[in-house]
Coordinates of C-alpha atoms and ligand atoms in Angstrom, one line a residue:
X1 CA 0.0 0.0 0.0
X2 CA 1.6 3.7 -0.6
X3 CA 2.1 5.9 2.3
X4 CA -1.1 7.5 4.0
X5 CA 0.3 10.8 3.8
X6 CA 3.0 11.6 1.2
X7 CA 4.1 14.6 -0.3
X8 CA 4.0 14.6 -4.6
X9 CA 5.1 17.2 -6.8
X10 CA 4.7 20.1 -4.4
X11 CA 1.3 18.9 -3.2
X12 CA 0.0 16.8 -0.3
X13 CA -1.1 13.3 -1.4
X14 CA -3.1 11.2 1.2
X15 CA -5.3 8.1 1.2
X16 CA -9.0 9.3 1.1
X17 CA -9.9 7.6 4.6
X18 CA -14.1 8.5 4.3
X19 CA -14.0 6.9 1.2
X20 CA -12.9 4.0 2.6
X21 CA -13.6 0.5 2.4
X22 CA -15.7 1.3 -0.2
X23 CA -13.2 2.9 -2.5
X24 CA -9.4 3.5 -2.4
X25 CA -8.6 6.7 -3.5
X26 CA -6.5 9.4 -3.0
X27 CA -6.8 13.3 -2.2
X28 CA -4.6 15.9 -3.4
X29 CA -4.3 18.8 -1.4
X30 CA -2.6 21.9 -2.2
X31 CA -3.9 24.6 0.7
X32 CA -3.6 24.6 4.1
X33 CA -7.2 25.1 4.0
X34 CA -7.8 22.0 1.9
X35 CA -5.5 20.4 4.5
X36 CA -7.3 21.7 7.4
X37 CA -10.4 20.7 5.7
X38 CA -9.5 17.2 5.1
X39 CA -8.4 16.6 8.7
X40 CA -11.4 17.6 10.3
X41 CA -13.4 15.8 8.0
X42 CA -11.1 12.6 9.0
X43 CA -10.1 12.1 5.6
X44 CA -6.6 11.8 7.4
X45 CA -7.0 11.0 10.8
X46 CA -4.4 8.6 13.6
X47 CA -2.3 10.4 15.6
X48 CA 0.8 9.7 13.9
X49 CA -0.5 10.9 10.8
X50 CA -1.2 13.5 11.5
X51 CA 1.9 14.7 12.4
X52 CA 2.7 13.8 9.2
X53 CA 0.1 16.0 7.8
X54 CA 0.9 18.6 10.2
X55 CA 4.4 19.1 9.4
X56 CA 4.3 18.5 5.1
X57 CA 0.9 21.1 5.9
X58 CA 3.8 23.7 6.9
X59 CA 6.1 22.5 3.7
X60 CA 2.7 23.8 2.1
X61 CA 2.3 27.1 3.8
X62 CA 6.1 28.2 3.2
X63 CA 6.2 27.5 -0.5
X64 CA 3.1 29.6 -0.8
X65 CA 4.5 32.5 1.6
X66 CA 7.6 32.4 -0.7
X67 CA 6.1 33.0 -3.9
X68 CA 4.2 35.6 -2.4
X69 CA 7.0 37.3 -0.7
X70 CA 9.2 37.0 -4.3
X71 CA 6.3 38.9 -6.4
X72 CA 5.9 41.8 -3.3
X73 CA 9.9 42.2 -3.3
X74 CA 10.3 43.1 -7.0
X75 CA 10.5 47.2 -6.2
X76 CA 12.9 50.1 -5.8
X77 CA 14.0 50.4 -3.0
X78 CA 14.6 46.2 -2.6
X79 CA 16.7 45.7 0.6
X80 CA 13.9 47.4 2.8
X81 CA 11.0 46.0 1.1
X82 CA 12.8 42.5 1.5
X83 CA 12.9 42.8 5.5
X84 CA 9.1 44.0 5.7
X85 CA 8.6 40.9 3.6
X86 CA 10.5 38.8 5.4
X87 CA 8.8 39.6 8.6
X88 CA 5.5 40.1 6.8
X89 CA 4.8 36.7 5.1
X90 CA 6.9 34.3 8.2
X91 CA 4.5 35.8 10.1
X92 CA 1.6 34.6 7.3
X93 CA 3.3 31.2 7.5
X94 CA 3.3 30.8 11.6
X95 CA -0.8 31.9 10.9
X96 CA -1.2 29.2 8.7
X97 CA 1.1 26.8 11.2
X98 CA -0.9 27.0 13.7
X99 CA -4.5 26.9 11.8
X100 CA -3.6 23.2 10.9
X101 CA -2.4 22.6 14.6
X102 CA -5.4 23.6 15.8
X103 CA -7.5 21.6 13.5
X104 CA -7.7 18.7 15.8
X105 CA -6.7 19.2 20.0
X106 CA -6.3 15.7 21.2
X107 CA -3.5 14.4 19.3
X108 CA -0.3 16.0 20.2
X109 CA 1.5 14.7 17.4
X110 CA -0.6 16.9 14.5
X111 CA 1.1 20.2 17.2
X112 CA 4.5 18.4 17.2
X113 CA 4.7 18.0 13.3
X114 CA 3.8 21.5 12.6
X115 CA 6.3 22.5 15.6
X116 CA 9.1 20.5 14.2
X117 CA 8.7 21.8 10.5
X118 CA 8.4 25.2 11.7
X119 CA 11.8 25.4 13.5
X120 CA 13.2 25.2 10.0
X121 CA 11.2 28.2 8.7
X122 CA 14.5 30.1 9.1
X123 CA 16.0 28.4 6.3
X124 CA 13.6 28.3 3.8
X125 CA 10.8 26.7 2.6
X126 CA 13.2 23.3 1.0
X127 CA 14.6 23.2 4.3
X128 CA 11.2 22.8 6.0
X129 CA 10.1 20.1 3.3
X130 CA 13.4 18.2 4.3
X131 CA 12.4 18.0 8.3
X132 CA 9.0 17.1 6.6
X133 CA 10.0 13.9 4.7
X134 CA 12.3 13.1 7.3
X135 CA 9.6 12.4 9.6
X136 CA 7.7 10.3 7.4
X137 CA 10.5 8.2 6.8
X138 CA 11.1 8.5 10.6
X139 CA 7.5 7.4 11.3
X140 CA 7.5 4.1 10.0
X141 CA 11.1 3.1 11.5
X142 CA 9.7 4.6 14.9
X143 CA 6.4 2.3 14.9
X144 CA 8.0 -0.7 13.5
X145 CA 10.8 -0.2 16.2
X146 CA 7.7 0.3 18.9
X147 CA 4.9 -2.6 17.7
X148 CA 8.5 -5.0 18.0
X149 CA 8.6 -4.0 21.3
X150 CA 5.3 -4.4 22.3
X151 CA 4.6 -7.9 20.8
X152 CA 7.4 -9.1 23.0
X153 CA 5.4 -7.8 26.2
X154 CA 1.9 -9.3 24.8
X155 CA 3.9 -12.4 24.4
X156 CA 5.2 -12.3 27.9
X157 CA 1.8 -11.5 29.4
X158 CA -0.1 -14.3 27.6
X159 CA 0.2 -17.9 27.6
X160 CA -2.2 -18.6 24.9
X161 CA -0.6 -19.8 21.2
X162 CA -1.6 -18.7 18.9
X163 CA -3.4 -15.2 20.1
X164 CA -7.0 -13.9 20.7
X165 CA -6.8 -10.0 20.3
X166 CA -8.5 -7.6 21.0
X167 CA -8.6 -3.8 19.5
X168 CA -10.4 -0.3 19.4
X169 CA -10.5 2.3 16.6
X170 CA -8.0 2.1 13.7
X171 CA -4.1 2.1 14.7
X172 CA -3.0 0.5 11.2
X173 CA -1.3 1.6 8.4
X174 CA -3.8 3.9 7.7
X175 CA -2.9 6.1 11.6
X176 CA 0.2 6.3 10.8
X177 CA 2.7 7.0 8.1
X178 CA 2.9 3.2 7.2
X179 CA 2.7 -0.2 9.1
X180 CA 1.2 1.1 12.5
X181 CA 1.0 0.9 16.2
X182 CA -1.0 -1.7 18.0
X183 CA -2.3 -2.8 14.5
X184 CA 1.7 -2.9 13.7
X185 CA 1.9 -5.3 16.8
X186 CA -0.6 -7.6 15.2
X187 CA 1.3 -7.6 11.7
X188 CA 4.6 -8.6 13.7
X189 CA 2.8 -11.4 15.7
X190 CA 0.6 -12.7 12.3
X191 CA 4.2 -12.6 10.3
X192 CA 5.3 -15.5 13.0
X193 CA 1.9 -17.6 13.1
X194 CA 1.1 -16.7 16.3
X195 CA -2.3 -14.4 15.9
X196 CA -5.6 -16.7 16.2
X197 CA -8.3 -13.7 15.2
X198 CA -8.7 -10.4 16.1
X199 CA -12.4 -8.3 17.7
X200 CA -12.4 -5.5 16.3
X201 CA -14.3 -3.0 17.9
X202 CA -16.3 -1.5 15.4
X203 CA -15.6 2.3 17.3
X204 CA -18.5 4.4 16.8
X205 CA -19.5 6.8 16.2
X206 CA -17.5 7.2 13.1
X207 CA -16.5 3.6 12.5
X208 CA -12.8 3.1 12.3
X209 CA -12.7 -0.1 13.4
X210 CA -15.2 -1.8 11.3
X211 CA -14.3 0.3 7.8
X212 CA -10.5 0.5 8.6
X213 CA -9.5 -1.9 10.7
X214 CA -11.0 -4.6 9.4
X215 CA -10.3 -3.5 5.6
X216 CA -6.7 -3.5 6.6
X217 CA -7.1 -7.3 8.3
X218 CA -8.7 -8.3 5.2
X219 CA -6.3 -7.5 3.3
X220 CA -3.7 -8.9 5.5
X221 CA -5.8 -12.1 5.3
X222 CA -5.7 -12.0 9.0
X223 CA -8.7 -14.0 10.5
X224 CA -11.1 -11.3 12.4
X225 CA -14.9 -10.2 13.5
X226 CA -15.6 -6.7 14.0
X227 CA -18.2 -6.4 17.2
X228 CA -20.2 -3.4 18.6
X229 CA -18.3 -1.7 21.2
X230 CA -20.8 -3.2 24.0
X231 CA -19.6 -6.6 23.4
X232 CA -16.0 -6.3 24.5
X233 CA -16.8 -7.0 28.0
X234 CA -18.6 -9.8 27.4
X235 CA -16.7 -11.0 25.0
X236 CA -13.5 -10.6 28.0
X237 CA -16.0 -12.5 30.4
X238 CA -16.6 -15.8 28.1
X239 CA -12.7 -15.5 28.1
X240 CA -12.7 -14.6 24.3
X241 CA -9.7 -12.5 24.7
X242 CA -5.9 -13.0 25.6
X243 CA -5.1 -9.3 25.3
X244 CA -6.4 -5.3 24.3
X245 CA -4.3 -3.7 22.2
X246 CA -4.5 0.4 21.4
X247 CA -2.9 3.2 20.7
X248 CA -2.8 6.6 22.0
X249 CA -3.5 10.4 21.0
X250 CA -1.9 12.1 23.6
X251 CA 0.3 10.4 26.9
X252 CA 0.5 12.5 29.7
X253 CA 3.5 12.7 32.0
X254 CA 2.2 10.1 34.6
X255 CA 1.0 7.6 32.3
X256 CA -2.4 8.4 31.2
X257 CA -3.3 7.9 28.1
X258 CA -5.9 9.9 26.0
X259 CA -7.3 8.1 23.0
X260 CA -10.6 7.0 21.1
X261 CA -14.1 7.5 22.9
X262 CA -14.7 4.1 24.5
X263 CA -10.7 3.3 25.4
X264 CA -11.7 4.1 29.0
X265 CA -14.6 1.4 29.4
X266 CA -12.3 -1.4 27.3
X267 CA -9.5 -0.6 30.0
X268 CA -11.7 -1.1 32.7
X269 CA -13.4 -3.8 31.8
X270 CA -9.5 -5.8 31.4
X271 CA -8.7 -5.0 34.7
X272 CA -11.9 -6.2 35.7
X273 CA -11.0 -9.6 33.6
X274 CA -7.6 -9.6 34.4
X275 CA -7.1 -8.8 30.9
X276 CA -3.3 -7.4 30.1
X277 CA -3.8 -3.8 28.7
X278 CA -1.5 -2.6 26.1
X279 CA -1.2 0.8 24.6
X280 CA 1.4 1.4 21.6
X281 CA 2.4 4.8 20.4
X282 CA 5.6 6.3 19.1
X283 CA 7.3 8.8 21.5
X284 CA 5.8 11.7 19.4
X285 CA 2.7 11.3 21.2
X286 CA 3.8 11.5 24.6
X287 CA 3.6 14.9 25.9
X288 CA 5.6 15.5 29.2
X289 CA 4.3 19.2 29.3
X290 CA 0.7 17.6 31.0
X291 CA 1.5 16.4 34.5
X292 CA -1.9 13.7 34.2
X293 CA -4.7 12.8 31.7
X294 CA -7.2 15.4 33.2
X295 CA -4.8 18.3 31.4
X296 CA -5.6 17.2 27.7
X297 CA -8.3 18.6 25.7
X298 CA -10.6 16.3 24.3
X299 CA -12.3 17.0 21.1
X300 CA -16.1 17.5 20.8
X301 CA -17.6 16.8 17.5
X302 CA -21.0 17.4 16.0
X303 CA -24.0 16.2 17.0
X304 CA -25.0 15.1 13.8
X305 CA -22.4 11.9 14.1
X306 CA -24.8 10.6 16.6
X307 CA -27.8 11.7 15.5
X308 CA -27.3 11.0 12.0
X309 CA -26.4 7.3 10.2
X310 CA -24.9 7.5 6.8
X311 CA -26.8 10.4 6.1
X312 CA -30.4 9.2 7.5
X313 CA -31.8 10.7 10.9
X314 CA -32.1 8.2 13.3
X315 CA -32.7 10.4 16.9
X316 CA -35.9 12.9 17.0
X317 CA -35.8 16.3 15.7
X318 CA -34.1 18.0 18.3
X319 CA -32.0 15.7 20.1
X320 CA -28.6 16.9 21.6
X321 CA -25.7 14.5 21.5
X322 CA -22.7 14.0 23.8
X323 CA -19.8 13.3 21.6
X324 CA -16.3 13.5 22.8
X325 CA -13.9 11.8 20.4
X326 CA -11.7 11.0 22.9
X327 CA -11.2 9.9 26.5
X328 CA -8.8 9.7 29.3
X329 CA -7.2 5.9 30.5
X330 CA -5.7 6.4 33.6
X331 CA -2.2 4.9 34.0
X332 CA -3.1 2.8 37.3
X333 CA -5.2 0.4 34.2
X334 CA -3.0 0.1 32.1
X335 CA -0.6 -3.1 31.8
X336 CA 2.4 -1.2 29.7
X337 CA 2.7 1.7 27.2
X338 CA 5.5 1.2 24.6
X339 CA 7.3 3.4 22.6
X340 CA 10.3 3.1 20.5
X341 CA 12.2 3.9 23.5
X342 CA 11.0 1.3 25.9
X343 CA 8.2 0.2 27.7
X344 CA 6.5 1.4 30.8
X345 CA 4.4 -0.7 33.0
X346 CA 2.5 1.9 35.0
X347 CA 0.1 -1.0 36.9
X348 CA 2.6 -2.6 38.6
Ligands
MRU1 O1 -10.4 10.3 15.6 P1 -9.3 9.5 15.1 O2 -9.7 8.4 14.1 O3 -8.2 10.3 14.5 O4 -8.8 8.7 16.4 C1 -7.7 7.9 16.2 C2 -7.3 7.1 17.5 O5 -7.9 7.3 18.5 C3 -6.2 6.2 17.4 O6 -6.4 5.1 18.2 C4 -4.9 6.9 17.7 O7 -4.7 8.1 17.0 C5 -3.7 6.1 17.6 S1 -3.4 5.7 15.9 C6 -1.9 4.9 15.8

């Protein structure tokens, strides 16, 4: 599969993630609004990814300041027009940076990729497309170095052979770069004939699991069922499952870990079932700034996602919706959290 985000002759080119299962397409965008568009729209969506986004979104913005500032510069007197433009259009470019780092609150890696990008603005805009395709290069290494890691501990906490897993929203290919987090952990542990099937939560309200996830096994040809979020627990209580694995938006300093709306009941019932618990991110989406979970923002989306399937009404006119994306795991449920750079076992 290509990359999910990828940058292609001075555009953004990413999978088209609404469209999917039914079609595999791509989108080209060459704004930063088109950009900002797409990721509130989840056309690109997964933490990782969007950092990916975030930072080639900056690549974007520069070029276009720099065309801009090269038309304005073209008067008399030249050396005092170039320092207003100089100031005037990097300070267009940080506007723009931080419109597509705002697009989305939870995931601290969409912020980190723009911030990263942006420290080369100082150079110029080929410099900032460098950082920017070093990262997606850096993305895949990262969660292939972390999903590694993080079979070894699922391995280590289960007896079963081969493995009934268990997983929440999409943390594939698709959420990252290429390859993936706790999705990548289930490629490693297939690769070696040691996965029996995958649940896979089907994540509402906006599906992940059963239109990504499960496209992604598919295509891996690795045996699955997609369930309704409900059934986890039960499915943990007729024994069903040997391990959860997820990955993360946002990991606060003491271990907490914010991801997709339903993480929080999954975690709680595993420690209820004695269920290991394993979250899998790349260190990108740690944030050490946030002492604990209750400092991240969580984003609220429309009511219409809830209100509304595939386009048809389905509550009365009228009825409000509670729809955070996103909740809070606290560490103390949680069996490890790995990263390329090691593991952390915040239970025990
Ligand atoms: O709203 P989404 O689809 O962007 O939410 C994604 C998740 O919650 C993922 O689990 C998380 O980003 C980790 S992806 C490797």
């Amino acid at each position: 599969m290509r990359r999910t985000v990828d940058w292609v002759d001075g555009a953004i080119v990413i999978i088209d993630q609404v469209a999917l299962p039914g079609e595999y397409r791509t989108l080209t965008l060459r704004t930063v609004t088109e950009l900002v568009e797409a990721i509130q729209r989840l056309a690109v969506r997964g933490a990782p990814a969007l950092g990916a986004a975030g930072a080639l979104g900056v690549a974007l913005a520069a070029y276009a300041g720099d065309v801009r500032g090269e038309r304005t510069a073209d008067v008399r007197n030249r050396q005092a027009a170039d320092a207003r433009n100089d100031a005037g259009h990097t300070t267009d470019i940080r506007k723009e940076a931080r419109r597509i780092a705002r697009a989305r609150p939870t995931a601290v890696n969409l912020a980190w990729g723009v911030q990263r990008a942006l420290d080369h603005l100082h150079q110029g805009p080929a410099a900032v497309l460098a950082e920017a395709k070093a990262m997606l290069d850096e993305d895949e290494r990262r969660n292939r170095a972390a999903s590694e890691a993080a079979a070894e501990v699922v391995l280590s906490h289960c007896g079963r052979r081969p493995l009934r897993l268990l997983t929440h929203c999409n943390t594939g290919h698709l959420a990252t770069v290429a390859w993936g987090t706790a999705l990548g952990v289930v490629w490693h542990l297939h690769e070696r004939g040691l996965v029996e099937s995958v649940l896979v939560d089907e994540t509402r309200p906006l599906l992940q699991g059963s239109r990504l996830t499960a496209w992604e096994l598919e295509r891996a040809g690795v045996p699955y069922r997609v369930q309704a979020d409900g059934a986890a627990a039960s499915a943990m209580a007729r024994g069903l499952v040997d391990c959860v694995l997820v990955g993360a938006d946002r990991i606060a300093a003491n271990g907490d870990v914010a991801n997709k709306i339903g993480t929080y009941s999954l975690a709680i019932a595993a420690a209820y079932h004695g269920v290991p618990f394993v979250v899998v991110a790349p260190t990108s989406t740690v944030d050490e700034s946030l002492a604990t979970g209750a400092d991240i923002a969580i984003e609220e989306r429309s009511n219409s996602e809830l209100t509304e399937f595939a386009a048809t009404q389905i509550a009365p006119d009228g009825a409000h919706a509670f729809n955070p994306a996103f909740d809070v795991t606290p560490a103390q449920l949680i069996t490890a959290v790995v990263t390329e750079d090691g593991v952390r076992t915040p239970k025990s």
